[in-house]
C-alpha atoms as one frame of an Amber mdcrd trajectory, in Angstrom:
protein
 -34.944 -12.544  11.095 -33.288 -15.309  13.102 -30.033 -14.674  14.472 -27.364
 -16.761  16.779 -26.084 -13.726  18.200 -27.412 -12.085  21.549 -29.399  -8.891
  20.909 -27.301  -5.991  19.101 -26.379  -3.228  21.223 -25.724   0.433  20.873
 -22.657   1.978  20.554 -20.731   2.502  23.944 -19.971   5.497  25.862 -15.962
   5.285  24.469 -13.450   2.811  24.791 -13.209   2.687  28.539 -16.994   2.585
  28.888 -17.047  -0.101  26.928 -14.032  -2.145  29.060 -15.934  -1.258  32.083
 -19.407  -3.261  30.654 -16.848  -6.251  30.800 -15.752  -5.539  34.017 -12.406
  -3.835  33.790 -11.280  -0.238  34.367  -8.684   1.126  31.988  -5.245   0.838
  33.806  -2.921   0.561  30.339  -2.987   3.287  28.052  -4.319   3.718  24.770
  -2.467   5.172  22.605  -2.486   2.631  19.116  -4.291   4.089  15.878  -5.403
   1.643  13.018  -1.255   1.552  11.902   0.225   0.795  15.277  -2.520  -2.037
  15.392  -1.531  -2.975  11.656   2.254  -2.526  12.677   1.982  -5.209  15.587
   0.541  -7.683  13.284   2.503  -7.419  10.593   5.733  -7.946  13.444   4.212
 -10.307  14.790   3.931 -12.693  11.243   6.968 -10.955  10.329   7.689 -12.495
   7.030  11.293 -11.230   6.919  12.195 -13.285   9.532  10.115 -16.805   8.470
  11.528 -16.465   5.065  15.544 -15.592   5.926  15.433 -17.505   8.457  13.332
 -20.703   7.299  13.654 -20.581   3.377  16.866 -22.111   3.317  15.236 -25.586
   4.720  13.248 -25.449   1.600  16.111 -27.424  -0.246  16.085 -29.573   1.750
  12.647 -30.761   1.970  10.733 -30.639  -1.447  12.818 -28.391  -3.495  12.385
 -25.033  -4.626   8.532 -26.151  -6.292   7.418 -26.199  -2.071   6.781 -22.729
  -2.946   3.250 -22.847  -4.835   2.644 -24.740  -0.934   2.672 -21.197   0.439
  -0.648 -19.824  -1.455  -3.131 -22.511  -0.230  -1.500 -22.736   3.666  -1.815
 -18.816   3.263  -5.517 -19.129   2.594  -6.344 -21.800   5.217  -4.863 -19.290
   7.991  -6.985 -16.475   6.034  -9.804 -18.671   7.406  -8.746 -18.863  11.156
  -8.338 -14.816  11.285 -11.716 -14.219   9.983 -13.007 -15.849  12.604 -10.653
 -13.857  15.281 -11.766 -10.972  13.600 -15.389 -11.989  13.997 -14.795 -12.251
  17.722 -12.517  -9.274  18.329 -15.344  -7.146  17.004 -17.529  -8.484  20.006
 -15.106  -8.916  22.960 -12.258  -6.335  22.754 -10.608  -7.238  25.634  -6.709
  -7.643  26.186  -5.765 -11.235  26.751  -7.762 -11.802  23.484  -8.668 -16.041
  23.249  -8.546 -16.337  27.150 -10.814 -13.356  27.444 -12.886 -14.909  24.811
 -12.946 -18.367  25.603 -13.798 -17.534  29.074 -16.566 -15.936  28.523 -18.154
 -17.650  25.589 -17.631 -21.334  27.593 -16.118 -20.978  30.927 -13.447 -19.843
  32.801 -12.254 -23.776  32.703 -11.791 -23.929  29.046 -10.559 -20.287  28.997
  -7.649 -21.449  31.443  -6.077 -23.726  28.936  -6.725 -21.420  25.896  -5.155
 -18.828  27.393  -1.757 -20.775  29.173  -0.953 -22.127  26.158  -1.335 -18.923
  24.358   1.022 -17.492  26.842   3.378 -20.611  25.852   3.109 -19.837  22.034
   3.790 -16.370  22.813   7.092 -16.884  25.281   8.189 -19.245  23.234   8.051
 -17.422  19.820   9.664 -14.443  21.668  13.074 -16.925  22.537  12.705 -18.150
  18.661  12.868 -14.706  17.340  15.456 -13.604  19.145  17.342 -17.058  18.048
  16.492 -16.477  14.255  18.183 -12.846  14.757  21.129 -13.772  16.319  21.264
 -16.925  13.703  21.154 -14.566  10.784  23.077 -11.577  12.104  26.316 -13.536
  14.461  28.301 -14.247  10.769  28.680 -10.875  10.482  29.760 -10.150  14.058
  32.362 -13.286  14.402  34.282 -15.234  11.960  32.413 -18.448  13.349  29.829
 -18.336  15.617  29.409 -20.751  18.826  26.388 -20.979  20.450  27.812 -19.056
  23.435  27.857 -16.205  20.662  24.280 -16.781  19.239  23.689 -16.859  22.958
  24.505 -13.558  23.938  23.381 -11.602  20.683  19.902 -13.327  21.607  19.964
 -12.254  24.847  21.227  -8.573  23.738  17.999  -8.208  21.626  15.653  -9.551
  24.013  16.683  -7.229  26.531  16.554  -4.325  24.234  13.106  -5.008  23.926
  12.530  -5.490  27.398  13.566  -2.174  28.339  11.721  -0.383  24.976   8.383
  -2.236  26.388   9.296  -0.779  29.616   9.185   2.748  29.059   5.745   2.426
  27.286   3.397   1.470  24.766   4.227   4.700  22.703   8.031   3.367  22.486
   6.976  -0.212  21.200   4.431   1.772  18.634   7.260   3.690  17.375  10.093
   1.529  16.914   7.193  -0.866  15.292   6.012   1.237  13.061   9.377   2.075
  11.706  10.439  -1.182  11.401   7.374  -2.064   9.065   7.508   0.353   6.965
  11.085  -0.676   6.483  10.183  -4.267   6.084   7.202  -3.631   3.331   9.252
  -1.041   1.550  12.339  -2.545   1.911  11.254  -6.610   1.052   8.967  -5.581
  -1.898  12.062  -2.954  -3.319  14.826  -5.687  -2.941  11.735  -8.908  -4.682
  10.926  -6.261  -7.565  14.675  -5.554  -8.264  15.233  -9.449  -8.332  12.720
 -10.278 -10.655  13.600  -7.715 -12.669  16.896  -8.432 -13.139  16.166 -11.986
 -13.242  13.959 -11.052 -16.685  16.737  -8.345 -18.088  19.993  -8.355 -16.685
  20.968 -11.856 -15.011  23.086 -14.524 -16.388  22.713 -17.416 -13.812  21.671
 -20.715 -13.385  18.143 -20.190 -11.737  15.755 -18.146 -13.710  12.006 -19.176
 -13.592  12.872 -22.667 -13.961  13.803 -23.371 -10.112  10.645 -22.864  -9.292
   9.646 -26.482 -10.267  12.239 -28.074  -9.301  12.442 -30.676  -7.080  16.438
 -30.641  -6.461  17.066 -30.967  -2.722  20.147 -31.540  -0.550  18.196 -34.688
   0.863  17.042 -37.518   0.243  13.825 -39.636   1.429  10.382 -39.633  -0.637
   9.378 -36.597  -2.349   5.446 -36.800  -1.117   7.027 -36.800   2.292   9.347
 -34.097   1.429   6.467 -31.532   0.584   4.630 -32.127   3.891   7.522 -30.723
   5.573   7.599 -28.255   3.530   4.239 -27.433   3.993   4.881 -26.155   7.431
   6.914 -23.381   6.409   4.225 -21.306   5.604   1.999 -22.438   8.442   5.015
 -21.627  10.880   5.173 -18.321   9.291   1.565 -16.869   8.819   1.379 -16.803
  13.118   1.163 -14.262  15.935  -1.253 -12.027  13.828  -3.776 -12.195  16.786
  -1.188  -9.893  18.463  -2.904  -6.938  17.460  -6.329  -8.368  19.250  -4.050
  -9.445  22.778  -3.519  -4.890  22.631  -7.268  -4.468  22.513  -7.155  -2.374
  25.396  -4.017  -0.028  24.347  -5.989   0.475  20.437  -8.299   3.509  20.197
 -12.006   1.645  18.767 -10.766  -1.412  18.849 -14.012  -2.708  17.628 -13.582
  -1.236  14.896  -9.736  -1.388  14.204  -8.679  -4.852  15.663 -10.094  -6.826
  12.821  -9.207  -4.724  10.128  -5.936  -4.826  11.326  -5.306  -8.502  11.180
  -7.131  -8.856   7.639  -4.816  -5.946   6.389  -1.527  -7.652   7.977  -2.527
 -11.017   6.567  -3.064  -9.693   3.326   0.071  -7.635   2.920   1.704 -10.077
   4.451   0.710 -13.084   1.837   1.110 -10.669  -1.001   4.731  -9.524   0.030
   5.770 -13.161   0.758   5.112 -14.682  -1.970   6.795 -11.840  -4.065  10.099
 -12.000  -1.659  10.457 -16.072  -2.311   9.592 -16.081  -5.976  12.205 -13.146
  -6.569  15.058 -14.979  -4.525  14.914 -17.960  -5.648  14.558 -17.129  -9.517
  18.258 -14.774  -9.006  19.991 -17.701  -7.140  23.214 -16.601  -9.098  25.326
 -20.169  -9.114  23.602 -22.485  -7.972  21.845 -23.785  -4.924  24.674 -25.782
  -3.494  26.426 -22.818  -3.533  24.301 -20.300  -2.036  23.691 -22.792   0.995
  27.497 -23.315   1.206  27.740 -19.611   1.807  28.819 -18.698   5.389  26.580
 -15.430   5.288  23.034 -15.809   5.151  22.012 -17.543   1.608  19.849 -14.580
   0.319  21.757 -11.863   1.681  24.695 -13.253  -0.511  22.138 -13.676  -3.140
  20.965 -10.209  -3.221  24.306  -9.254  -2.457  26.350 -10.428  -5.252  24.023
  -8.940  -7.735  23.711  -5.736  -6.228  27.042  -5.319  -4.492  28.512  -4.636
  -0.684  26.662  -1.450   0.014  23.012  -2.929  -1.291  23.602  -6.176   0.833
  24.616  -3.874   3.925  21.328  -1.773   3.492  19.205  -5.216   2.971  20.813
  -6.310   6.238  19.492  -3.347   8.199  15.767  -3.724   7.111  16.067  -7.086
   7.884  17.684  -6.327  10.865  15.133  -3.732  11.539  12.052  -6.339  10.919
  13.059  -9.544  12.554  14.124  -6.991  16.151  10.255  -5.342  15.520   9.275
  -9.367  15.612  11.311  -9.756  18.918   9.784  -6.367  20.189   6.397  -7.285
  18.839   6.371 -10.805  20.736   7.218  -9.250  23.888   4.777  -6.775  23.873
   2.184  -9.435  23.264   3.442 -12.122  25.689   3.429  -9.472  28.503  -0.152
  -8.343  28.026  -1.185 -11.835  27.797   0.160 -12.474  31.684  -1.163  -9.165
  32.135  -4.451 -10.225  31.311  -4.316 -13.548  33.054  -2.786 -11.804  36.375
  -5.063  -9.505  37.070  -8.268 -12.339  36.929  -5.436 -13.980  39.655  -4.879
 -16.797  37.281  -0.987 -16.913  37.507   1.583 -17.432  40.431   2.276 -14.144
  41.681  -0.245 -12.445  40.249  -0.435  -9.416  42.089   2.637  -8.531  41.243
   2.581  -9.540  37.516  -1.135  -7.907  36.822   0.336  -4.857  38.630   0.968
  -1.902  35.912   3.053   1.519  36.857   1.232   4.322  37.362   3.477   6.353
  35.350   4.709   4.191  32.258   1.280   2.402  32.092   2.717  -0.898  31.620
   3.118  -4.245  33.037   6.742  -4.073  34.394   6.993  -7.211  36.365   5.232
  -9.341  33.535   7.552  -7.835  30.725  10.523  -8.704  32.923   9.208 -12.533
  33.430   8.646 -12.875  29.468  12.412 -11.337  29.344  13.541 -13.544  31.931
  11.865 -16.307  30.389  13.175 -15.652  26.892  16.458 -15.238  28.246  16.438
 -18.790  30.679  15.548 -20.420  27.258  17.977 -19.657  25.124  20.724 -19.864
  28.323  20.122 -24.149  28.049  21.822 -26.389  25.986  21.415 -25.354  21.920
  19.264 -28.878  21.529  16.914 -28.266  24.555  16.739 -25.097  24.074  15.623
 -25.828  19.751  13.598 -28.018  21.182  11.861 -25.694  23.729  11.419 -23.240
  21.070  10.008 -25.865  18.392   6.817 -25.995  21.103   6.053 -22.655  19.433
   4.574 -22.936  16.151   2.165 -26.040  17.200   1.140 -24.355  20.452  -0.114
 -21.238  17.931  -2.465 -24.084  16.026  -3.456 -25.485  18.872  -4.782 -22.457
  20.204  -6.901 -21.653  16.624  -8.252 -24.976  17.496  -9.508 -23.720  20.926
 -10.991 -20.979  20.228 -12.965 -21.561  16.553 -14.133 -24.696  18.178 -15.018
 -21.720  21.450 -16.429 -19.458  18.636 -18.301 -22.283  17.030 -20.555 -23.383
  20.338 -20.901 -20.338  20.960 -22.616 -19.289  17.703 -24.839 -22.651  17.722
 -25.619 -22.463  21.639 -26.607 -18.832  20.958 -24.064 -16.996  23.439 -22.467
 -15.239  20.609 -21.651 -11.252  22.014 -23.156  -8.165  20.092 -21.414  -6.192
  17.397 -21.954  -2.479  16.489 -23.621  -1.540  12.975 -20.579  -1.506  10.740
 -18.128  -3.560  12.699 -16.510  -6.475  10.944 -19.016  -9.793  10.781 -19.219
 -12.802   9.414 -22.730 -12.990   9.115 -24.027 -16.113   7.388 -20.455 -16.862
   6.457 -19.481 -17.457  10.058 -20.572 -21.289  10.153 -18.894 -22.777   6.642
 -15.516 -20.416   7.734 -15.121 -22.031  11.348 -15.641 -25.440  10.058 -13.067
 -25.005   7.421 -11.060 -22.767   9.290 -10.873 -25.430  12.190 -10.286 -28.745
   9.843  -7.291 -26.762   8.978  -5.908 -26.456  12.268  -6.319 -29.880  13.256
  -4.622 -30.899   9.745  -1.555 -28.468  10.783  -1.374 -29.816  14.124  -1.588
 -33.300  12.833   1.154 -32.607   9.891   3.335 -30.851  12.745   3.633 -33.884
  15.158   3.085 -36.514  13.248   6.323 -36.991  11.302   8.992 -37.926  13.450
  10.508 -34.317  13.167   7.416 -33.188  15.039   7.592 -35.686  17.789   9.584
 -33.761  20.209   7.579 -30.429  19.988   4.722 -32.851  20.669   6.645 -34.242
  24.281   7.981 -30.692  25.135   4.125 -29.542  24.771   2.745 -31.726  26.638
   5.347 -31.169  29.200   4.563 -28.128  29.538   0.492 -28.557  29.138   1.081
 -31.155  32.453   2.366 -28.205  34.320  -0.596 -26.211  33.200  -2.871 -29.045
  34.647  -1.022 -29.327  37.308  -1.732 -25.980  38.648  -5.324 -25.734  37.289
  -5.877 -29.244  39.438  -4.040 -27.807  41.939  -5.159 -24.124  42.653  -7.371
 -22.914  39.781  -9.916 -25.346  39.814 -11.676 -24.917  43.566 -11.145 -21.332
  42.957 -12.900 -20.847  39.688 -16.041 -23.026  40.940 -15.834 -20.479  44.487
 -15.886 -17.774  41.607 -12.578 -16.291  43.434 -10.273 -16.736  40.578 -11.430
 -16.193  36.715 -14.012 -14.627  34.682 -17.543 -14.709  35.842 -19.041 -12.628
  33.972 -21.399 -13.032  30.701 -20.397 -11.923  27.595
């Protein structure tokens, strides 16, 4: 039977057999089961923080009817983590779309993937830390200045810092229990809502709001539900962050793939139940939940439930958005892990070092912290505007690498998989053209509208600096083969 993939091969010797067929010896350890893997996707969309942070802009873009946007954006990202899955079944390396662009093109195109992964990642790591200082500085000072937001930012980030620090087990466990607060604790607090909303509430919302248009702007309504389209596309990211831990996941083979579907899924399913369920108990009003100086479904939840439910719905979203700051450090820092020790960075020695007795990447952890930090210190409009590079950097990135995925398949460079790892098959072609369509479509609906056209400059701004060192000092090192990955799949 024909086939596009090189010639199946035989289960390896273990895990760190099988890093050492791609080169590597196993310096981080690995420690992550198929939960922790789960746990770091599901932080890493972390639909808590998209949807208390983001679902108030909803109003002010199509109206509360933008939500029936979130099931078809849901299923065109469904497509782009098939096809991670596809290749995280074949190359289970840390550094995930550099790894695998590198190898199944060249170190060139892998170069690109992989720095503007690293932006996505730094980036989203600043934005989460924002969104949980945004959310959580009402309840800390009468009324919050930036300087505030500021410093509760900077207070999470370098909890997380120093939790990556001690090791991988640490991050695992204070994942772990922040997702099964978020799941339990989002589904609970959407099934009491609707079900209040069908017995118990008298308010103005009801089932109704969800096809409304009503919004607190104006402007054409077509126009209205593009931008509301990218709520969901901003929030079904950073799932790949269980693939970038490849190397800290027992079988990752096996797990890695399974673990994104899963986290998708979940996360889709719980989403959808969390937005439907606050918006239908909106008890007076929309104009006056928005007016509200807490955060709009806190106070929702809040005045139907009382002081002490709101307080314990504030620590499990607490609890998920800090896993979501924890998460994107964790990532971030194995992605300059992985780049660093192939000597792609500045300082690379020193940033693909890793402690021999915490078995993890201090000096990269502190540069993502440092990073984070310097980010948030700017002005509050650079630094939204550094931030807003985030989401479009993500898409940009699924671009890369189906369009990676997809020569590869058709120049017949495609890796092996074991029997009974997770394949596409005679899907693969039909999912990465769809799958890749919709990315371009995201990036185009991100940076077309004039909302979008600062993320675009700040991008490229920082894309030009990525040239500038690949013209600079990659490129004469990757053709000497001194610098990169030289190596076949």
């Amino acid at each position: 039977m024909a086939t596009n993939e090189v010639q199946r091969v035989a289960d390896p010797p273990g895990d760190t057999g099988d890093l050492v067929r791609f080169g590597y010896v196993q310096s981080l350890r690995r420690t992550m089961g198929p939960f922790a893997s789960f746990s770091v996707a599901f932080s890493m969309v972390s639909i808590t923080t998209a949807i208390f942070f983001l679902l108030p802009s909803l109003f002010g873009t199509s109206g509360a009817a933008g939500v029936w946007l979130w099931l078809p954006c849901a299923g065109g990202v469904f497509l782009i983590v098939l096809v991670y899955a596809h290749l995280a079944a074949r190359i289970p390396i840390t550094g995930f779309a550099y790894q695998w662009n590198s190898r199944l093109i060249n170190p060139h195109y892998g170069w690109f993937t992989g720095y503007t992964a690293l932006l996505a990642f730094m980036a989203g790591t600043a934005a989460t830390a924002v969104a949980l200082a945004t959310v959580f500085a009402g309840d800390i000072w009468t009324n919050p200045t930036h300087g505030d937001i500021v410093l509760l930012a900077t207070a999470a980030m370098v909890a997380a810092a120093i939790i990556n620090i001690v090791s991988i087990k640490a991050v695992s466990a204070v994942n772990n229990v922040g997702v099964v607060f978020e799941i339990l604790g989002s589904v609970v607090a959407a099934v009491l809502l609707v079900l209040g909303t069908l017995f118990f509430f008298h308010h103005d919302a009801g089932f109704s709001i969800l096809v409304s248009t009503q919004r607190t702007s104006s402007g054409a309504l077509w126009y209205g539900f593009v931008l509301a389209a990218l709520l969901p596309m901003y929030c079904f990211i950073g799932w790949e962050g269980a693939a970038d831990l490849a190397e800290e996941t027992r079988d990752p083979r096996a797990v890695t793939p399974r673990a994104m579907i899963r986290a998708n899924l979940v996360s889709m399913a719980a989403s959808v139940l969390m937005i439907v369920g606050f918006l239908i108990a909106i008890p007076k009003g929309v104009a006056d939940a928005l007016g509200q100086s807490q955060n709009p479904l806190v106070y929702i939840f809040q005045t139907h439930f009382g002081q002490v439910a709101g307080a314990v719905l504030q620590v499990v979203v607490f609890l998920a958005i800090f896993s979501c700051v924890l998460a994107n450090m964790v990532v971030a820092t194995r992605l300059a892990f992985a780049l660093s020790r192939d000597r792609m960075l500045p300082g690379s020695r020193v940033l693909g070092a890793v402690h021999p007795r915490t078995r993890t990447p201090i000096a990269s952890i502190v540069l993502v912290a440092v990073v984070g930090i310097g980010v948030n210190l700017l002005s509050a409009g650079i630094a939204a505007n550094v931030v807003s590079i985030c989401s479009v950097a993500y898409y940009f990135v699924y671009l890369l690498t189906v369009g990676g995925a997809a020569y590869a398949y058709f120049a017949k460079r495609m890796p092996a998989h074991r029997d009974g790892d997770f394949t596409l098959g005679r899907w693969f072609v039909p999912v990465a053209a769809a799958a890749g369509v919709f990315a371009l479509g995201v990036i185009v609906i991100a940076i077309a509208p004039q909302e979008g056209h600062i993320a675009a400059v700040y991008l490229l701004g920082a894309e030009l600096v990525g040239l500038l060192w690949y013209l600079l000092y990659l490129r004469p090192r990757l053709r000497e083969k001194t610098v990169g990955i030289h190596r076949e799949p």
